[in-house]
Short mmCIF file of C-alpha atoms in Angstrom, two decimals:
data_model
loop_
_atom_site.label_atom_id
_atom_site.label_comp_id
_atom_site.label_asym_id
_atom_site.label_seq_id
_atom_site.Cartn_x
_atom_site.Cartn_y
_atom_site.Cartn_z
CA MET A 1 38.52 -41.87 41.51
CA ALA A 2 41.21 -39.76 43.21
CA SER A 3 43.64 -40.33 40.35
CA GLY A 4 40.97 -39.21 37.85
CA GLN A 5 40.37 -35.95 39.72
CA GLN A 6 44.14 -35.38 39.92
CA TRP A 7 44.43 -35.87 36.15
CA VAL A 8 41.63 -33.28 35.52
CA LEU A 9 43.41 -30.81 37.80
CA VAL A 10 46.67 -31.33 35.90
CA GLU A 11 44.88 -30.68 32.60
CA MET A 12 43.36 -27.46 33.96
CA VAL A 13 46.75 -26.17 35.14
CA GLN A 14 48.28 -27.07 31.78
CA ALA A 15 45.49 -25.29 29.90
CA PHE A 16 46.02 -22.25 32.14
CA TYR A 17 49.67 -22.00 31.12
CA GLU A 18 48.90 -22.53 27.41
CA ALA A 19 46.07 -19.96 27.25
CA PRO A 20 46.84 -16.61 25.54
CA ALA A 21 47.57 -13.70 27.84
CA TYR A 22 44.63 -11.60 26.59
CA HIS A 23 42.28 -14.51 27.32
CA LEU A 24 43.49 -14.72 30.95
CA ILE A 25 43.21 -10.95 31.40
CA LEU A 26 39.64 -10.93 30.07
CA GLU A 27 38.62 -13.81 32.35
CA GLY A 28 40.22 -12.08 35.34
CA ILE A 29 38.31 -8.86 34.64
CA LEU A 30 35.05 -10.77 34.39
CA ILE A 31 35.67 -12.61 37.68
CA LEU A 32 36.47 -9.34 39.47
CA TRP A 33 33.31 -7.75 38.02
CA ILE A 34 31.16 -10.64 39.24
CA ILE A 35 32.68 -10.40 42.74
CA ARG A 36 32.01 -6.66 42.78
CA LEU A 37 28.37 -7.19 41.81
CA LEU A 38 27.92 -9.83 44.51
CA PHE A 39 29.30 -7.71 47.37
CA SER A 40 28.32 -4.19 46.29
CA LYS A 41 25.57 -2.45 48.25
CA THR A 42 22.15 -2.00 46.75
CA TYR A 43 20.52 1.37 47.10
CA LYS A 44 16.82 1.96 47.38
CA LEU A 45 15.23 5.14 46.21
CA GLN A 46 14.06 6.98 49.25
CA GLU A 47 10.78 8.74 49.07
CA ARG A 48 11.50 12.26 50.14
CA SER A 49 9.12 15.12 49.84
CA ASP A 50 9.09 18.44 51.57
CA LEU A 51 5.50 19.10 50.44
CA THR A 52 2.58 19.00 52.81
CA GLU A 53 -0.49 16.92 52.09
CA LYS A 54 -2.42 20.09 51.23
CA GLU A 55 0.22 21.19 48.72
CA LYS A 56 0.19 17.75 47.12
CA GLU A 57 -3.58 17.91 46.70
CA GLU A 58 -3.34 21.38 45.13
CA LEU A 59 -0.72 20.19 42.62
CA ILE A 60 -2.86 17.18 41.67
CA GLU A 61 -5.88 19.43 41.09
CA GLU A 62 -3.85 21.84 38.92
CA TRP A 63 -2.33 19.07 36.74
CA GLN A 64 -3.80 18.75 33.26
CA PRO A 65 -3.00 15.62 31.20
CA GLU A 66 -1.82 15.83 27.61
CA PRO A 67 -4.70 15.44 25.12
CA LEU A 68 -5.16 11.90 23.83
CA VAL A 69 -5.29 13.23 20.26
CA PRO A 70 -4.29 16.61 18.79
CA PRO A 71 -7.10 19.16 18.46
CA VAL A 72 -8.90 19.09 15.10
CA SER A 73 -11.05 21.87 13.70
CA LYS A 74 -14.75 21.06 13.33
CA ASP A 75 -14.65 22.19 9.70
CA HIS A 76 -11.93 19.65 8.80
CA PRO A 77 -12.93 17.94 5.51
CA SER A 78 -12.67 14.47 7.03
CA LEU A 79 -15.28 15.39 9.66
CA ASN A 80 -17.75 16.77 7.12
CA TYR A 81 -19.08 14.04 4.89
CA ASP A 82 -21.00 14.15 1.65
CA ILE A 83 -23.71 11.58 2.31
CA VAL A 84 -24.49 9.07 -0.46
CA THR A 85 -27.86 7.34 -0.65
CA GLY A 86 -28.29 4.52 -3.14
CA PRO A 87 -25.60 2.81 -5.24
CA PRO A 88 -22.57 4.94 -6.25
CA SER A 89 -23.03 3.96 -9.89
CA HIS A 90 -23.24 6.16 -12.98
CA LYS A 91 -25.84 8.38 -11.32
CA ILE A 92 -25.15 9.00 -7.64
CA ILE A 93 -27.32 10.73 -5.04
CA VAL A 94 -25.11 12.99 -2.90
CA ASN A 95 -26.68 14.98 -0.05
CA GLY A 96 -30.09 14.27 -1.54
CA LYS A 97 -29.15 15.53 -5.02
CA GLU A 98 -28.73 13.27 -8.08
CA CYS A 99 -25.37 13.84 -9.79
CA ILE A 100 -23.29 12.35 -12.58
CA ASN A 101 -20.57 10.33 -10.90
CA PHE A 102 -16.99 11.37 -11.68
CA ALA A 103 -15.71 10.31 -8.24
CA SER A 104 -16.11 6.52 -7.72
CA PHE A 105 -13.60 3.98 -9.10
CA ASN A 106 -16.37 2.08 -10.90
CA PHE A 107 -14.31 2.04 -14.10
CA LEU A 108 -16.22 -0.68 -15.98
CA GLY A 109 -19.66 0.22 -14.62
CA LEU A 110 -20.10 -3.18 -12.96
CA LEU A 111 -21.13 -1.93 -9.53
CA ASP A 112 -24.82 -1.77 -10.43
CA ASN A 113 -24.71 -4.40 -13.17
CA GLU A 114 -27.82 -6.61 -13.11
CA ARG A 115 -25.91 -9.84 -13.82
CA VAL A 116 -23.48 -9.15 -11.00
CA LYS A 117 -26.27 -8.27 -8.54
CA LYS A 118 -28.23 -11.40 -9.46
CA LYS A 119 -25.22 -13.66 -8.77
CA ALA A 120 -24.47 -11.87 -5.50
CA LEU A 121 -28.09 -12.23 -4.37
CA ALA A 122 -28.15 -15.95 -5.18
CA SER A 123 -24.93 -16.39 -3.20
CA LEU A 124 -26.37 -14.41 -0.28
CA LYS A 125 -29.34 -16.77 -0.11
CA LYS A 126 -27.09 -19.84 -0.31
CA TYR A 127 -24.24 -18.89 2.06
CA GLY A 128 -25.53 -16.03 4.22
CA VAL A 129 -23.92 -12.63 4.73
CA GLY A 130 -20.41 -13.24 6.06
CA THR A 131 -17.98 -16.04 6.93
CA CYS A 132 -17.16 -15.41 10.62
CA GLY A 133 -13.74 -16.99 10.28
CA PRO A 134 -10.39 -16.72 8.46
CA ARG A 135 -9.49 -19.08 5.65
CA GLY A 136 -7.72 -21.58 7.90
CA PHE A 137 -10.66 -21.86 10.36
CA TYR A 138 -13.76 -22.88 8.41
CA GLY A 139 -13.59 -19.67 6.40
CA THR A 140 -12.72 -21.32 3.08
CA PHE A 141 -15.81 -21.71 0.89
CA ASP A 142 -15.96 -23.38 -2.50
CA VAL A 143 -16.66 -20.00 -4.10
CA HIS A 144 -13.32 -18.68 -2.74
CA LEU A 145 -11.42 -21.50 -4.45
CA GLU A 146 -13.35 -20.91 -7.67
CA LEU A 147 -12.50 -17.20 -7.62
CA GLU A 148 -8.80 -17.90 -7.01
CA ASP A 149 -8.78 -20.36 -9.90
CA ARG A 150 -10.55 -17.88 -12.20
CA LEU A 151 -8.16 -15.04 -11.29
CA ALA A 152 -5.12 -17.23 -11.93
CA LYS A 153 -6.48 -18.25 -15.36
CA PHE A 154 -7.47 -14.68 -16.23
CA MET A 155 -4.01 -13.35 -15.35
CA ARG A 156 -2.33 -16.43 -16.92
CA THR A 157 -0.37 -17.28 -13.79
CA GLU A 158 0.00 -20.55 -11.90
CA GLU A 159 -1.94 -19.57 -8.80
CA ALA A 160 -3.82 -16.74 -7.07
CA ILE A 161 -4.76 -15.95 -3.48
CA ILE A 162 -7.60 -13.64 -2.39
CA TYR A 163 -7.82 -11.27 0.58
CA SER A 164 -10.93 -9.83 2.17
CA TYR A 165 -9.60 -6.25 2.30
CA GLY A 166 -7.99 -4.50 -0.65
CA PHE A 167 -5.67 -2.28 1.39
CA ALA A 168 -4.34 -5.27 3.35
CA THR A 169 -3.41 -7.21 0.20
CA VAL A 170 -0.10 -5.59 -0.71
CA ALA A 171 0.41 -4.45 2.90
CA SER A 172 0.41 -8.15 3.87
CA ALA A 173 2.24 -9.48 0.82
CA ILE A 174 5.37 -7.31 1.18
CA PRO A 175 6.27 -8.35 4.77
CA ALA A 176 5.50 -11.98 3.93
CA TYR A 177 8.68 -12.02 1.80
CA SER A 178 10.82 -9.04 2.75
CA LYS A 179 12.20 -9.19 6.31
CA ARG A 180 14.60 -7.30 8.54
CA GLY A 181 17.95 -6.96 6.76
CA ASP A 182 16.48 -7.21 3.27
CA ILE A 183 16.59 -4.24 0.88
CA VAL A 184 13.61 -2.75 -0.96
CA PHE A 185 13.88 -0.15 -3.74
CA VAL A 186 10.62 1.81 -3.92
CA ASP A 187 9.23 4.57 -6.11
CA GLU A 188 8.66 7.82 -4.20
CA ALA A 189 5.06 7.97 -5.46
CA ALA A 190 4.12 4.56 -4.00
CA CYS A 191 0.64 4.46 -2.49
CA PHE A 192 -0.07 4.35 1.24
CA SER A 193 -0.80 0.60 1.36
CA ILE A 194 2.67 -0.10 -0.05
CA GLN A 195 4.17 2.24 2.56
CA LYS A 196 2.42 0.34 5.35
CA GLY A 197 3.67 -2.97 3.96
CA LEU A 198 7.23 -1.63 3.89
CA GLN A 199 6.89 -0.41 7.45
CA ALA A 200 5.67 -3.83 8.60
CA SER A 201 8.55 -5.57 6.83
CA ARG A 202 11.20 -3.67 8.83
CA SER A 203 13.44 -3.92 5.77
CA PHE A 204 15.97 -1.32 4.66
CA ILE A 205 14.10 1.00 2.28
CA LYS A 206 15.70 2.99 -0.54
CA TYR A 207 13.44 5.41 -2.44
CA PHE A 208 14.12 6.40 -6.03
CA LYS A 209 12.66 9.38 -7.85
CA HIS A 210 9.27 8.79 -9.43
CA ASN A 211 9.60 6.70 -12.62
CA ASP A 212 13.30 7.72 -12.85
CA MET A 213 15.14 4.61 -14.03
CA GLU A 214 18.51 6.38 -13.96
CA ASP A 215 18.05 7.16 -10.27
CA LEU A 216 16.99 3.57 -9.60
CA GLU A 217 20.02 2.19 -11.42
CA ARG A 218 22.26 4.54 -9.43
CA LEU A 219 20.90 3.02 -6.20
CA LEU A 220 21.29 -0.50 -7.58
CA LYS A 221 24.92 0.18 -8.54
CA GLU A 222 25.65 1.59 -5.09
CA GLN A 223 24.16 -1.52 -3.53
CA GLU A 224 26.21 -3.74 -5.84
CA LEU A 225 29.40 -2.05 -4.60
CA GLU A 226 28.28 -2.50 -0.99
CA ASP A 227 27.64 -6.18 -1.65
CA GLN A 228 31.16 -6.62 -3.00
CA LYS A 229 32.58 -5.36 0.31
CA ASN A 230 30.68 -7.99 2.28
CA PRO A 231 29.87 -10.94 -0.01
CA ARG A 232 28.87 -13.20 2.88
CA LYS A 233 26.10 -10.80 3.95
CA ALA A 234 25.11 -10.18 0.32
CA ARG A 235 24.43 -13.89 -0.22
CA VAL A 236 21.67 -13.90 2.40
CA THR A 237 20.21 -10.45 1.66
CA ARG A 238 17.13 -10.36 -0.57
CA ARG A 239 16.51 -7.35 -2.83
CA PHE A 240 13.16 -6.18 -4.17
CA ILE A 241 11.80 -3.44 -6.43
CA VAL A 242 8.26 -2.36 -5.51
CA VAL A 243 6.24 -0.26 -7.96
CA GLU A 244 2.67 0.41 -9.02
CA GLY A 245 1.50 -0.45 -12.51
CA LEU A 246 -0.60 2.72 -12.68
CA TYR A 247 0.10 5.15 -9.85
CA ILE A 248 -3.00 6.28 -7.99
CA ASN A 249 -1.31 9.46 -6.76
CA THR A 250 0.04 10.64 -10.12
CA GLY A 251 -1.86 8.86 -12.90
CA ASP A 252 1.46 7.72 -14.43
CA VAL A 253 2.22 4.23 -15.70
CA CYS A 254 5.47 2.56 -14.60
CA PRO A 255 8.17 1.87 -17.26
CA LEU A 256 7.87 -1.90 -16.81
CA PRO A 257 10.18 -3.03 -19.66
CA ASP A 258 13.02 -0.96 -18.18
CA LEU A 259 12.31 -2.36 -14.72
CA VAL A 260 12.50 -5.92 -16.05
CA ASN A 261 15.88 -5.17 -17.67
CA LEU A 262 17.20 -3.82 -14.36
CA LYS A 263 15.80 -6.85 -12.55
CA TYR A 264 17.93 -9.28 -14.53
CA LYS A 265 20.95 -7.00 -14.67
CA TYR A 266 21.16 -6.53 -10.88
CA LYS A 267 19.42 -9.74 -9.74
CA VAL A 268 16.47 -8.27 -7.87
CA ARG A 269 12.82 -9.29 -7.59
CA ILE A 270 9.86 -7.18 -8.78
CA PHE A 271 6.63 -6.71 -6.83
CA LEU A 272 3.97 -5.02 -8.97
CA GLU A 273 0.90 -3.40 -7.42
CA GLU A 274 -1.88 -3.24 -10.05
CA SER A 275 -4.97 -2.01 -8.22
CA MET A 276 -5.44 0.85 -10.70
CA SER A 277 -4.29 -0.98 -13.84
CA PHE A 278 -6.04 -4.35 -13.38
CA GLY A 279 -9.22 -4.33 -15.46
CA VAL A 280 -8.07 -1.13 -17.16
CA LEU A 281 -4.83 -1.52 -19.15
CA GLY A 282 -4.16 -4.08 -21.84
CA GLU A 283 -6.31 -5.47 -24.62
CA HIS A 284 -8.07 -7.83 -22.20
CA GLY A 285 -7.66 -5.80 -19.00
CA ARG A 286 -4.82 -7.90 -17.59
CA GLY A 287 -2.90 -4.84 -16.54
CA VAL A 288 0.43 -3.24 -17.23
CA THR A 289 2.15 -6.50 -18.26
CA GLU A 290 -0.31 -6.90 -21.13
CA HIS A 291 -0.12 -3.16 -21.86
CA PHE A 292 3.64 -3.41 -22.52
CA GLY A 293 3.66 -7.00 -23.80
CA VAL A 294 5.90 -8.11 -20.92
CA ASN A 295 5.96 -11.81 -20.03
CA ILE A 296 4.07 -12.08 -16.74
CA ASP A 297 6.58 -14.72 -15.55
CA ASP A 298 9.17 -11.92 -15.44
CA ILE A 299 7.24 -10.40 -12.52
CA ASP A 300 7.78 -12.17 -9.20
CA LEU A 301 4.49 -11.08 -7.60
CA ILE A 302 1.44 -9.14 -8.77
CA SER A 303 -1.13 -7.74 -6.36
CA ALA A 304 -4.34 -5.83 -7.01
CA ASN A 305 -7.58 -5.01 -5.27
CA MET A 306 -11.02 -5.99 -6.54
CA GLU A 307 -12.58 -2.72 -5.39
CA ASN A 308 -12.12 -0.70 -8.59
CA ALA A 309 -12.72 -2.29 -11.99
CA VAL A 310 -14.23 -5.49 -10.54
CA ALA A 311 -16.56 -3.41 -8.30
CA SER A 312 -16.42 -5.89 -5.43
CA VAL A 313 -14.34 -5.91 -2.22
CA GLY A 314 -11.00 -7.42 -1.29
CA GLY A 315 -7.85 -8.06 -3.28
CA PHE A 316 -5.66 -10.78 -4.73
CA CYS A 317 -2.06 -11.73 -5.45
CA CYS A 318 -0.98 -13.96 -8.29
CA GLY A 319 2.22 -15.56 -9.50
CA ARG A 320 4.04 -18.88 -9.31
CA SER A 321 2.55 -21.50 -7.00
CA PHE A 322 5.48 -21.68 -4.58
CA VAL A 323 5.39 -17.89 -4.19
CA ILE A 324 1.64 -17.72 -3.59
CA ASP A 325 1.52 -20.70 -1.22
CA HIS A 326 3.95 -18.92 1.09
CA GLN A 327 1.31 -16.23 1.71
CA ARG A 328 -1.16 -18.83 2.95
CA LEU A 329 1.20 -19.26 5.91
CA SER A 330 2.69 -15.76 6.21
CA GLY A 331 0.20 -13.24 4.80
CA GLN A 332 -1.23 -11.59 7.91
CA GLY A 333 -4.35 -10.27 6.19
CA TYR A 334 -5.03 -13.77 4.85
CA CYS A 335 -4.30 -15.71 8.04
CA PHE A 336 -6.02 -13.51 10.60
CA SER A 337 -8.91 -11.70 8.86
CA ALA A 338 -12.34 -13.18 8.26
CA SER A 339 -12.48 -14.40 4.68
CA LEU A 340 -14.24 -12.58 1.86
CA PRO A 341 -18.07 -12.82 2.11
CA PRO A 342 -19.18 -15.42 -0.46
CA MET A 343 -21.61 -13.04 -2.15
CA LEU A 344 -18.72 -10.65 -2.93
CA ALA A 345 -16.63 -13.54 -4.29
CA ALA A 346 -19.58 -14.55 -6.50
CA ALA A 347 -19.91 -10.95 -7.69
CA ALA A 348 -16.20 -10.86 -8.58
CA ILE A 349 -16.51 -14.11 -10.56
CA GLU A 350 -19.41 -12.71 -12.58
CA ALA A 351 -17.45 -9.51 -13.17
CA LEU A 352 -14.60 -11.61 -14.59
CA ASN A 353 -17.13 -13.39 -16.82
CA ILE A 354 -18.25 -10.04 -18.25
CA MET A 355 -14.64 -8.88 -18.74
CA GLU A 356 -13.81 -12.07 -20.65
CA GLU A 357 -16.99 -12.05 -22.73
CA ASP A 358 -16.72 -8.39 -23.74
CA PRO A 359 -13.07 -7.26 -24.07
CA GLU A 360 -14.33 -4.31 -26.14
CA ILE A 361 -15.21 -2.70 -22.81
CA PHE A 362 -11.52 -1.90 -22.26
CA THR A 363 -11.26 -0.15 -25.61
CA ILE A 364 -14.33 1.92 -24.76
CA LEU A 365 -12.81 2.88 -21.40
CA ARG A 366 -9.55 4.01 -23.01
CA GLU A 367 -11.47 6.12 -25.53
CA LYS A 368 -13.45 7.76 -22.72
CA CYS A 369 -10.21 8.42 -20.83
CA ARG A 370 -8.66 10.18 -23.82
CA HIS A 371 -11.85 12.19 -24.31
CA VAL A 372 -11.83 13.38 -20.68
CA HIS A 373 -8.08 14.10 -20.76
CA LYS A 374 -8.50 16.25 -23.88
CA ALA A 375 -11.62 18.02 -22.56
CA LEU A 376 -9.82 19.08 -19.37
CA GLN A 377 -6.90 20.71 -21.16
CA GLY A 378 -6.51 24.47 -21.03
CA ILE A 379 -8.62 25.17 -17.94
CA PRO A 380 -7.33 28.47 -16.48
CA GLY A 381 -5.39 27.95 -13.26
CA LEU A 382 -5.54 24.14 -13.38
CA LYS A 383 -3.30 21.56 -15.00
CA VAL A 384 -4.08 17.93 -15.81
CA VAL A 385 -1.82 15.34 -14.15
CA GLY A 386 -1.76 11.78 -15.47
CA GLU A 387 -1.54 9.77 -18.68
CA ALA A 388 -4.23 10.18 -21.33
CA PHE A 389 -5.34 6.55 -20.84
CA THR A 390 -5.62 6.60 -17.05
CA PRO A 391 -9.19 6.49 -15.65
CA ALA A 392 -8.26 8.53 -12.56
CA LEU A 393 -6.85 11.93 -13.54
CA HIS A 394 -5.75 14.72 -11.21
CA LEU A 395 -6.40 18.44 -11.51
CA GLN A 396 -3.70 20.45 -9.76
CA LEU A 397 -3.37 24.20 -9.23
CA GLU A 398 -0.91 25.72 -11.70
CA LYS A 399 0.28 28.16 -9.05
CA SER A 400 0.23 27.16 -5.40
CA SER A 401 -0.51 29.78 -2.76
CA GLY A 402 2.28 28.34 -0.65
CA SER A 403 -0.18 27.04 1.91
CA ARG A 404 -1.48 23.47 1.64
CA ASP A 405 -4.61 24.37 3.62
CA THR A 406 -5.38 27.32 1.36
CA ASP A 407 -4.86 25.26 -1.79
CA GLY A 408 -7.10 22.52 -0.38
CA LYS A 409 -9.89 24.98 0.39
CA THR A 410 -9.63 26.45 -3.11
CA LEU A 411 -9.97 23.03 -4.72
CA ARG A 412 -12.80 22.16 -2.35
CA SER A 413 -14.66 25.26 -3.56
CA ILE A 414 -14.32 24.02 -7.15
CA VAL A 415 -15.61 20.58 -6.14
CA GLN A 416 -18.56 22.12 -4.30
CA TYR A 417 -19.37 24.41 -7.24
CA CYS A 418 -19.64 21.35 -9.51
CA LEU A 419 -21.55 19.33 -6.91
CA ASP A 420 -24.16 22.08 -6.61
CA ARG A 421 -24.63 21.71 -10.38
CA GLN A 422 -24.96 17.91 -10.33
CA ILE A 423 -21.41 16.84 -11.17
CA ALA A 424 -19.83 14.75 -8.41
CA LEU A 425 -16.03 15.11 -8.10
CA THR A 426 -13.74 14.46 -5.16
CA GLN A 427 -10.49 15.70 -3.72
CA ALA A 428 -7.61 13.27 -3.33
CA ARG A 429 -7.23 12.66 0.41
CA TYR A 430 -4.08 11.67 2.30
CA LEU A 431 -2.98 11.05 5.88
CA GLU A 432 -0.71 14.06 5.75
CA LYS A 433 1.43 13.19 8.78
CA GLU A 434 1.86 9.58 7.68
CA GLU A 435 2.74 9.92 3.98
CA ARG A 436 6.44 9.43 3.19
CA PHE A 437 6.26 11.84 0.23
CA LEU A 438 3.08 13.90 0.49
CA PRO A 439 1.52 14.62 -2.94
CA PRO A 440 0.20 18.14 -3.65
CA PRO A 441 -3.54 18.82 -3.22
CA THR A 442 -5.57 17.79 -6.26
CA ILE A 443 -9.07 17.14 -7.53
CA ARG A 444 -9.51 13.59 -8.77
CA VAL A 445 -11.60 13.04 -11.90
CA VAL A 446 -12.63 9.41 -12.44
CA VAL A 447 -13.65 8.08 -15.84
CA THR A 448 -16.07 5.19 -16.40
CA VAL A 449 -17.47 3.45 -19.47
CA GLU A 450 -20.98 4.68 -18.62
CA GLN A 451 -20.25 8.37 -19.02
CA THR A 452 -21.59 9.81 -22.28
CA GLU A 453 -19.87 12.39 -24.46
CA GLU A 454 -22.47 14.97 -23.44
CA GLU A 455 -21.85 14.29 -19.75
CA ILE A 456 -18.09 14.54 -20.21
CA GLU A 457 -18.42 17.87 -22.00
CA LYS A 458 -20.81 19.12 -19.32
CA ALA A 459 -18.39 18.16 -16.55
CA ALA A 460 -15.42 19.75 -18.31
CA GLY A 461 -17.43 22.92 -18.93
CA LEU A 462 -18.52 23.14 -15.29
CA ILE A 463 -14.96 22.62 -14.03
CA ARG A 464 -13.79 25.39 -16.36
CA GLU A 465 -16.60 27.64 -15.15
CA ALA A 466 -15.79 26.83 -11.50
CA ALA A 467 -12.10 27.57 -12.01
CA LEU A 468 -12.89 30.94 -13.59
CA THR A 469 -15.22 31.77 -10.69
CA VAL A 470 -13.07 30.53 -7.79
CA LEU A 471 -9.61 31.46 -9.11
CA LYS A 472 -10.44 34.92 -10.44
#
């Protein structure tokens, strides 16, 4: 035993002599630092105060805490609602007055469709109102699986997954794949739900100018050069491009064929948010991929909500099975939110039935969009923003006053003028302190298949009349 200990001691001495000098110096510094910490005195903060008890009480009484929230004026638009009674369908009752609806995203007029309501009512009687549990905890109903299967077949993808809240769909999907250290290239005009998803991902975000493929390629080239400097890091860094098919804030369609070319050239993945283009663009309403004739397998992930064209609630993602299945374990909105009420899933299935049975409805919608776009041209003081085929156009002031509040009040006066005359419009609303790139104030004009030519001309005439009155 003694000889063994002696042999270990000899090895330690030998290792000491063979060790590099810098190694010995570093170890010596660390030992000295540990000894210093062990024997150094600890100091306690002494409570010293030269104030009397009376003075302390006076200071406490004078102290005023910071407000929990910043002060907001009582006339702020968000605190003054227009109250809707009845369904927000083609005719909408706002503040007790029946108006023609140019405000709700009921593009295909399915919100008040009798077939859809009948299916939803039958489902309500069968399943009850809600689910009271997420998908993994007795919240998966047969109607959920049927809807996912129908969406996958409609979009011609391998698999689909549904969420119970439209906003949470893309906001959950992005951080399910993109993590800290990954790189995401995003259009400046990306909607707020995309921004929240990016924030949750904690990835490195690079914004490119809206629909500017040259600016995007510049960023991709810069990243390629950075990757060449550190190839080991580049091998484990994922890169994504995140865009909207049809931008809700601008009414523009993304140049998808160019994006696909850049994807393969620079080896990045594409996430496509289609809440505004699903059920709108393409011969059969399949969105921007069908609109451009792009192979849907070229897109790594598609997300959309079911709260616009489908006139239900919630959202979905679709793509390859291995991509979608990952969300069932990592999509926060899927894993932790109560699942979609069965009656809303049944309503969405019936909406898909109508879309498949009557693809002419998409042609009618595009014709109505072009009619509205043309009718709104040449209004004094206002300019139309958005493509001629988009069902959600924007009216923007040609000349800003320089004050966002003043511009907003001006547009609100135009909206109120039309509302008083039974045309319901709305202003585009934003969380101004949260938006990464705040869009200018606009009036949003929404087109649906139910609007007649006479109603469109009446609305355009009233907007023109309101502009002449308010902007004189």
